[in-house]
Amino acid sequence: MSSDARPPNSTPATETPDHEQQATELDALAPPLKPFWISKYKSEAAKHWDLFYKRNTTNFFRDRHWLDREFSSILSSGPIVALEVGCGVGNMAFPALERNPELTMWCCDFSRRAVEFVKANPGYEGGQGRCRAFVCDIAREALVEHIPPQSIDVLSCIFVLSAIPPELHVETLKNLASVMKPNGTLIFRDYATNDLAQLRFLSQKEIPKLDSNLYVRGDSTMSYFFEEEYLRGAMKECGEFVEEVLERKGIEVENRKRELVMERSFLQGVWRRK
Ligand SMILES: C[S@@+](CC[C@H](N)C(=O)[O-])C[C@H]1O[C@@H](n2cnc3c(N)ncnc32)[C@H](O)[C@@H]1O
């Protein structure tokens, strides 16, 4: 980002890196888009994700092989019943099913196309295997309409809550809790504030901001960037989980096509269902 994107009279804080200071200040100063556009992007989220999968098919996200490394093998052994919300085309589900032969996996997404791609994967075994996929908007539809209450040992929420506007986060978390067994595990990874992607939004001439830390991408899908304290507050308001770990991760991600290594900032956590 160029230094002239910095607001006038701002000086970098000594205790935080320069770019972190910039992100917070620029986000606070940027006016949001017009209310008409904000409500349109929010109400049409499922349509835009469905179009995303029409364009990209199964080729966009990489398989989530880092899951075992980052979540100390929570899914990799034993007769576990898991649910992946916002599963996309199954980049996390199928590698996990391959690793653990005793794993049973529910998958849901609000994009019909994404769910069709999951069902077309050979690992789905035509619905006769250990995976079941269904269409559900986790911010607006009760998960217990699709799967039994208190039936899930491990629920994974990987880069999904960021696609949901913040005013729906607490209700969404309550919805996730409704299908988890007492003592079940919630694993979470998502974008953190000051991530490279947020800095890119903030460097645009017209910042595509819907709300504080919530932006709209060029393809009309939304992206929220999480502060630790914000997520803790949402979890506390939800009232159904006990925090085990919550950490900010700086991760190098390789873009092979563009021959770039990028420093990304994610929040990662594990919670226990009460
Ligand atoms: C960034 S992708 C991540 C996909 C997958 N979890 C992964 O890590 O590869 C976000 C996914 O969440 C889904 N999604 C967003 N909002 C949702 C909602 N309210 N209910 C269900 N799925 C949602 C999108 O359709 C998309 O597949």
Tab-separated table of C-alpha atoms and ligand atoms in Angstrom:
chain	number	residue	atom	x	y	z
A	1	MET	CA	0.000	0.000	0.000
A	2	SER	CA	1.393	3.447	-0.801
A	3	SER	CA	2.114	5.779	2.087
A	4	ASP	CA	-0.170	8.453	0.637
A	5	ALA	CA	-3.080	6.117	1.454
A	6	ARG	CA	-2.382	7.087	5.092
A	7	PRO	CA	-4.823	9.631	6.584
A	8	PRO	CA	-3.377	13.134	7.172
A	9	ASN	CA	-1.553	13.735	10.467
A	10	SER	CA	-1.376	10.073	11.376
A	11	THR	CA	1.808	8.761	12.915
A	12	PRO	CA	2.561	5.074	13.223
A	13	ALA	CA	2.252	3.754	16.791
A	14	THR	CA	5.514	2.510	18.195
A	15	GLU	CA	4.099	-0.674	19.705
A	16	THR	CA	2.220	-1.966	16.617
A	17	PRO	CA	3.634	-2.573	13.141
A	18	ASP	CA	3.049	0.250	10.708
A	19	HIS	CA	0.594	-1.615	8.509
A	20	GLU	CA	-1.578	-2.643	11.496
A	21	GLN	CA	-1.962	0.970	12.495
A	22	GLN	CA	-2.867	1.830	8.923
A	23	ALA	CA	-5.545	-0.855	8.634
A	24	THR	CA	-7.328	0.186	11.821
A	25	GLU	CA	-7.227	3.879	10.976
A	26	LEU	CA	-8.197	3.483	7.359
A	27	ASP	CA	-11.093	1.185	8.159
A	28	ALA	CA	-12.414	3.643	10.741
A	29	LEU	CA	-12.154	6.554	8.307
A	30	ALA	CA	-13.609	4.882	5.223
A	31	PRO	CA	-17.311	5.565	4.690
A	32	PRO	CA	-19.442	2.494	4.023
A	33	LEU	CA	-21.195	1.979	0.683
A	34	LYS	CA	-24.785	3.200	0.251
A	35	PRO	CA	-27.398	1.309	2.365
A	36	PHE	CA	-29.074	-0.022	-0.815
A	37	TRP	CA	-25.856	-1.820	-1.867
A	38	ILE	CA	-25.092	-3.034	1.646
A	39	SER	CA	-28.471	-4.758	1.970
A	40	LYS	CA	-28.276	-6.085	-1.614
A	41	TYR	CA	-24.869	-7.737	-1.082
A	42	LYS	CA	-26.010	-9.203	2.239
A	43	SER	CA	-29.334	-10.551	0.957
A	44	GLU	CA	-27.797	-12.006	-2.221
A	45	ALA	CA	-24.835	-13.736	-0.560
A	46	ALA	CA	-25.940	-17.276	-1.479
A	47	LYS	CA	-26.459	-16.292	-5.122
A	48	HIS	CA	-22.970	-14.763	-5.353
A	49	TRP	CA	-21.278	-17.824	-3.825
A	50	ASP	CA	-23.223	-20.053	-6.189
A	51	LEU	CA	-21.955	-17.988	-9.137
A	52	PHE	CA	-18.450	-18.247	-7.670
A	53	TYR	CA	-18.669	-22.057	-7.942
A	54	LYS	CA	-20.191	-21.804	-11.431
A	55	ARG	CA	-17.088	-19.864	-12.536
A	56	ASN	CA	-14.421	-21.688	-10.556
A	57	THR	CA	-15.956	-25.187	-10.275
A	58	THR	CA	-13.686	-27.292	-8.020
A	59	ASN	CA	-10.500	-25.452	-8.986
A	60	PHE	CA	-10.260	-22.552	-6.531
A	61	PHE	CA	-9.488	-23.763	-2.995
A	62	ARG	CA	-6.693	-26.210	-2.219
A	63	ASP	CA	-7.229	-29.341	-0.138
A	64	ARG	CA	-6.922	-28.497	3.555
A	65	HIS	CA	-4.058	-30.867	4.364
A	66	TRP	CA	-2.880	-28.564	7.168
A	67	LEU	CA	-5.792	-29.581	9.365
A	68	ASP	CA	-3.927	-32.299	11.293
A	69	ARG	CA	-0.873	-30.124	11.799
A	70	GLU	CA	-2.854	-27.149	13.049
A	71	PHE	CA	-5.530	-28.924	15.062
A	72	SER	CA	-3.365	-31.685	16.538
A	73	SER	CA	-5.143	-34.553	14.859
A	74	ILE	CA	-8.593	-33.760	16.296
A	75	LEU	CA	-10.227	-35.484	13.323
A	76	SER	CA	-7.675	-38.059	12.314
A	77	SER	CA	-8.506	-41.105	14.417
A	78	GLY	CA	-11.444	-42.795	16.079
A	79	PRO	CA	-15.171	-43.103	15.346
A	80	ILE	CA	-15.946	-39.385	15.106
A	81	VAL	CA	-19.077	-37.748	13.705
A	82	ALA	CA	-18.066	-34.411	12.182
A	83	LEU	CA	-19.837	-31.540	10.470
A	84	GLU	CA	-18.185	-29.078	8.141
A	85	VAL	CA	-20.213	-25.897	7.688
A	86	GLY	CA	-19.584	-23.871	4.520
A	87	CYS	CA	-17.874	-26.943	3.112
A	88	GLY	CA	-17.419	-25.561	-0.413
A	89	VAL	CA	-16.541	-28.437	-2.738
A	90	GLY	CA	-15.126	-30.625	0.067
A	91	ASN	CA	-11.460	-29.565	0.233
A	92	MET	CA	-11.426	-30.314	3.938
A	93	ALA	CA	-13.965	-33.157	4.067
A	94	PHE	CA	-12.477	-35.624	1.564
A	95	PRO	CA	-8.849	-35.523	2.799
A	96	ALA	CA	-10.187	-35.993	6.372
A	97	LEU	CA	-12.333	-38.987	5.316
A	98	GLU	CA	-9.326	-40.539	3.593
A	99	ARG	CA	-7.133	-40.174	6.680
A	100	ASN	CA	-9.602	-41.524	9.205
A	101	PRO	CA	-11.509	-44.640	8.075
A	102	GLU	CA	-13.797	-44.382	11.119
A	103	LEU	CA	-14.856	-40.800	10.436
A	104	THR	CA	-18.430	-39.948	9.403
A	105	MET	CA	-18.814	-36.526	7.882
A	106	TRP	CA	-21.780	-34.223	7.363
A	107	CYS	CA	-21.121	-31.297	5.006
A	108	CYS	CA	-23.276	-28.280	4.270
A	109	ASP	CA	-23.079	-25.137	2.222
A	110	PHE	CA	-25.654	-22.590	1.082
A	111	SER	CA	-24.401	-22.835	-2.525
A	112	ARG	CA	-26.335	-25.583	-4.343
A	113	ARG	CA	-23.535	-25.931	-6.863
A	114	ALA	CA	-20.928	-26.466	-4.139
A	115	VAL	CA	-23.055	-29.220	-2.606
A	116	GLU	CA	-23.533	-30.819	-6.051
A	117	PHE	CA	-19.728	-30.846	-6.479
A	118	VAL	CA	-19.370	-32.596	-3.110
A	119	LYS	CA	-21.936	-35.202	-4.185
A	120	ALA	CA	-20.152	-35.727	-7.520
A	121	ASN	CA	-16.781	-36.421	-5.810
A	122	PRO	CA	-15.827	-40.131	-6.043
A	123	GLY	CA	-15.216	-40.023	-2.259
A	124	TYR	CA	-18.949	-39.365	-1.779
A	125	GLU	CA	-19.659	-42.869	-3.131
A	126	GLY	CA	-23.055	-41.827	-4.499
A	127	GLY	CA	-24.367	-41.153	-0.996
A	128	GLN	CA	-23.582	-44.743	0.115
A	129	GLY	CA	-20.349	-43.804	1.886
A	130	ARG	CA	-19.461	-42.001	5.118
A	131	CYS	CA	-20.275	-38.508	3.814
A	132	ARG	CA	-23.657	-36.738	3.652
A	133	ALA	CA	-24.023	-33.286	2.093
A	134	PHE	CA	-26.950	-30.874	2.243
A	135	VAL	CA	-27.797	-27.287	1.335
A	136	CYS	CA	-28.248	-25.003	4.351
A	137	ASP	CA	-27.789	-21.317	5.131
A	138	ILE	CA	-26.265	-21.608	8.598
A	139	ALA	CA	-27.030	-17.950	9.373
A	140	ARG	CA	-30.749	-18.310	8.687
A	141	GLU	CA	-31.835	-21.971	8.776
A	142	ALA	CA	-31.859	-24.311	11.767
A	143	LEU	CA	-29.252	-27.060	11.360
A	144	VAL	CA	-31.464	-29.354	13.462
A	145	GLU	CA	-33.861	-29.461	10.485
A	146	HIS	CA	-31.154	-31.458	8.692
A	147	ILE	CA	-29.245	-33.406	11.352
A	148	PRO	CA	-30.115	-34.655	14.858
A	149	PRO	CA	-29.536	-32.247	17.755
A	150	GLN	CA	-26.449	-32.912	19.904
A	151	SER	CA	-25.042	-35.464	17.431
A	152	ILE	CA	-21.745	-33.880	16.324
A	153	ASP	CA	-18.364	-34.573	17.992
A	154	VAL	CA	-16.284	-32.144	15.896
A	155	LEU	CA	-17.604	-29.128	13.991
A	156	SER	CA	-15.284	-27.275	11.627
A	157	CYS	CA	-15.850	-23.675	10.681
A	158	ILE	CA	-13.062	-22.872	8.223
A	159	PHE	CA	-13.151	-19.497	6.398
A	160	VAL	CA	-16.952	-19.399	6.661
A	161	LEU	CA	-17.941	-16.988	9.420
A	162	SER	CA	-16.066	-14.276	7.477
A	163	ALA	CA	-18.624	-14.679	4.674
A	164	ILE	CA	-21.459	-13.887	7.110
A	165	PRO	CA	-22.200	-10.294	8.229
A	166	PRO	CA	-21.281	-9.617	11.885
A	167	GLU	CA	-24.874	-8.933	13.017
A	168	LEU	CA	-25.599	-12.641	12.305
A	169	HIS	CA	-22.503	-14.126	13.969
A	170	VAL	CA	-23.970	-14.818	17.421
A	171	GLU	CA	-27.144	-16.459	16.035
A	172	THR	CA	-24.995	-18.523	13.675
A	173	LEU	CA	-22.811	-19.721	16.578
A	174	LYS	CA	-25.954	-20.716	18.537
A	175	ASN	CA	-27.103	-22.662	15.485
A	176	LEU	CA	-23.762	-24.537	15.365
A	177	ALA	CA	-23.968	-25.281	19.107
A	178	SER	CA	-27.458	-26.808	18.695
A	179	VAL	CA	-26.145	-29.854	16.809
A	180	MET	CA	-22.978	-30.429	18.870
A	181	LYS	CA	-22.654	-33.012	21.613
A	182	PRO	CA	-21.900	-31.658	25.089
A	183	ASN	CA	-18.088	-31.538	25.277
A	184	GLY	CA	-17.869	-31.571	21.453
A	185	THR	CA	-15.096	-29.590	19.728
A	186	LEU	CA	-15.467	-26.548	17.481
A	187	ILE	CA	-12.457	-25.796	15.282
A	188	PHE	CA	-12.161	-22.389	13.668
A	189	ARG	CA	-9.851	-20.673	11.227
A	190	ASP	CA	-10.604	-17.404	9.453
A	191	TYR	CA	-9.218	-14.056	8.317
A	192	ALA	CA	-7.761	-11.758	10.986
A	193	THR	CA	-7.670	-7.979	10.914
A	194	ASN	CA	-4.611	-6.582	9.144
A	195	ASP	CA	-4.459	-9.573	6.857
A	196	LEU	CA	-3.002	-8.791	3.463
A	197	ALA	CA	-6.473	-9.062	1.889
A	198	GLN	CA	-7.821	-6.379	4.248
A	199	LEU	CA	-4.896	-4.099	3.409
A	200	ARG	CA	-5.694	-4.594	-0.267
A	201	PHE	CA	-9.337	-3.609	0.256
A	202	LEU	CA	-8.186	-0.526	2.138
A	203	SER	CA	-5.751	0.497	-0.579
A	204	GLN	CA	-8.483	0.741	-3.229
A	205	LYS	CA	-9.553	4.149	-4.439
A	206	GLU	CA	-13.136	3.476	-3.451
A	207	ILE	CA	-13.018	1.163	-0.442
A	208	PRO	CA	-15.728	-1.520	-0.841
A	209	LYS	CA	-16.709	-1.379	2.834
A	210	LEU	CA	-20.066	-2.662	4.104
A	211	ASP	CA	-19.345	-2.304	7.813
A	212	SER	CA	-16.319	-2.044	10.066
A	213	ASN	CA	-13.925	-4.857	8.942
A	214	LEU	CA	-16.505	-6.127	6.394
A	215	TYR	CA	-15.842	-5.669	2.680
A	216	VAL	CA	-17.177	-6.886	-0.614
A	217	ARG	CA	-14.891	-8.578	-3.137
A	218	GLY	CA	-14.921	-7.947	-6.878
A	219	ASP	CA	-17.073	-11.070	-7.293
A	220	SER	CA	-19.660	-9.657	-4.801
A	221	THR	CA	-18.917	-12.180	-2.011
A	222	MET	CA	-18.301	-10.696	1.451
A	223	SER	CA	-15.265	-10.937	3.667
A	224	TYR	CA	-15.062	-10.035	7.366
A	225	PHE	CA	-11.750	-9.703	9.261
A	226	PHE	CA	-11.741	-10.843	12.888
A	227	GLU	CA	-10.191	-9.261	15.977
A	228	GLU	CA	-9.499	-11.720	18.828
A	229	GLU	CA	-11.590	-9.666	21.244
A	230	TYR	CA	-14.492	-9.397	18.810
A	231	LEU	CA	-14.634	-13.183	18.395
A	232	ARG	CA	-14.306	-13.739	22.154
A	233	GLY	CA	-17.198	-11.319	22.683
A	234	ALA	CA	-19.400	-13.123	20.117
A	235	MET	CA	-18.612	-16.482	21.730
A	236	LYS	CA	-19.402	-15.075	25.167
A	237	GLU	CA	-22.718	-13.669	23.943
A	238	CYS	CA	-23.549	-17.020	22.361
A	239	GLY	CA	-22.928	-18.574	25.785
A	240	GLU	CA	-22.524	-22.179	24.593
A	241	PHE	CA	-18.760	-22.588	24.308
A	242	VAL	CA	-15.630	-22.589	26.465
A	243	GLU	CA	-12.448	-21.321	24.825
A	244	GLU	CA	-9.488	-23.694	24.710
A	245	VAL	CA	-7.208	-21.877	22.267
A	246	LEU	CA	-7.467	-18.663	20.289
A	247	GLU	CA	-4.421	-17.369	18.484
A	248	ARG	CA	-3.388	-15.093	15.666
A	249	LYS	CA	-1.340	-16.920	13.061
A	250	GLY	CA	1.013	-15.357	10.564
A	251	ILE	CA	1.225	-17.827	7.707
A	252	GLU	CA	3.217	-17.819	4.475
A	253	VAL	CA	0.995	-18.801	1.568
A	254	GLU	CA	2.517	-19.579	-1.794
A	255	ASN	CA	0.813	-18.404	-4.977
A	256	ARG	CA	2.453	-20.725	-7.498
A	257	LYS	CA	0.812	-19.130	-10.543
A	258	ARG	CA	2.114	-15.666	-9.670
A	259	GLU	CA	5.335	-17.027	-8.092
A	260	LEU	CA	4.692	-15.099	-4.887
A	261	VAL	CA	4.910	-15.935	-1.205
A	262	MET	CA	2.379	-13.930	0.794
A	263	GLU	CA	2.233	-13.318	4.549
A	264	ARG	CA	-1.355	-13.910	5.646
A	265	SER	CA	-2.925	-13.287	9.083
A	266	PHE	CA	-5.514	-15.725	10.346
A	267	LEU	CA	-7.304	-16.299	13.635
A	268	GLN	CA	-7.374	-19.878	14.729
A	269	GLY	CA	-9.172	-21.409	17.679
A	270	VAL	CA	-10.655	-24.405	19.430
A	271	TRP	CA	-13.721	-24.247	21.674
A	272	ARG	CA	-15.404	-26.885	23.792
A	273	ARG	CA	-19.214	-27.113	23.707
A	274	LYS	CA	-20.608	-26.712	27.254
B	1	LIG	C1	-14.088	-19.164	1.609
B	1	LIG	S1	-15.146	-20.525	1.265
B	1	LIG	C2	-14.441	-21.792	2.292
B	1	LIG	C3	-14.809	-23.183	1.856
B	1	LIG	C4	-14.245	-24.312	2.726
B	1	LIG	N1	-14.635	-24.197	4.115
B	1	LIG	C5	-12.734	-24.363	2.623
B	1	LIG	O1	-12.056	-23.928	3.560
B	1	LIG	O2	-12.246	-24.793	1.594
B	1	LIG	C6	-16.610	-20.051	2.158
B	1	LIG	C7	-17.742	-21.048	1.972
B	1	LIG	O3	-18.784	-20.752	2.894
B	1	LIG	C8	-20.025	-20.862	2.233
B	1	LIG	N2	-20.972	-20.016	2.985
B	1	LIG	C9	-20.910	-18.674	3.149
B	1	LIG	N3	-21.939	-18.249	3.898
B	1	LIG	C10	-22.669	-19.348	4.223
B	1	LIG	C11	-23.855	-19.548	4.966
B	1	LIG	N4	-24.509	-18.523	5.512
B	1	LIG	N5	-24.327	-20.809	5.112
B	1	LIG	C12	-23.664	-21.859	4.541
B	1	LIG	N6	-22.548	-21.733	3.804
B	1	LIG	C13	-22.049	-20.485	3.656
B	1	LIG	C14	-19.738	-20.396	0.799
B	1	LIG	O4	-20.685	-20.859	-0.132
B	1	LIG	C15	-18.359	-20.994	0.579
B	1	LIG	O5	-18.444	-22.298	0.065
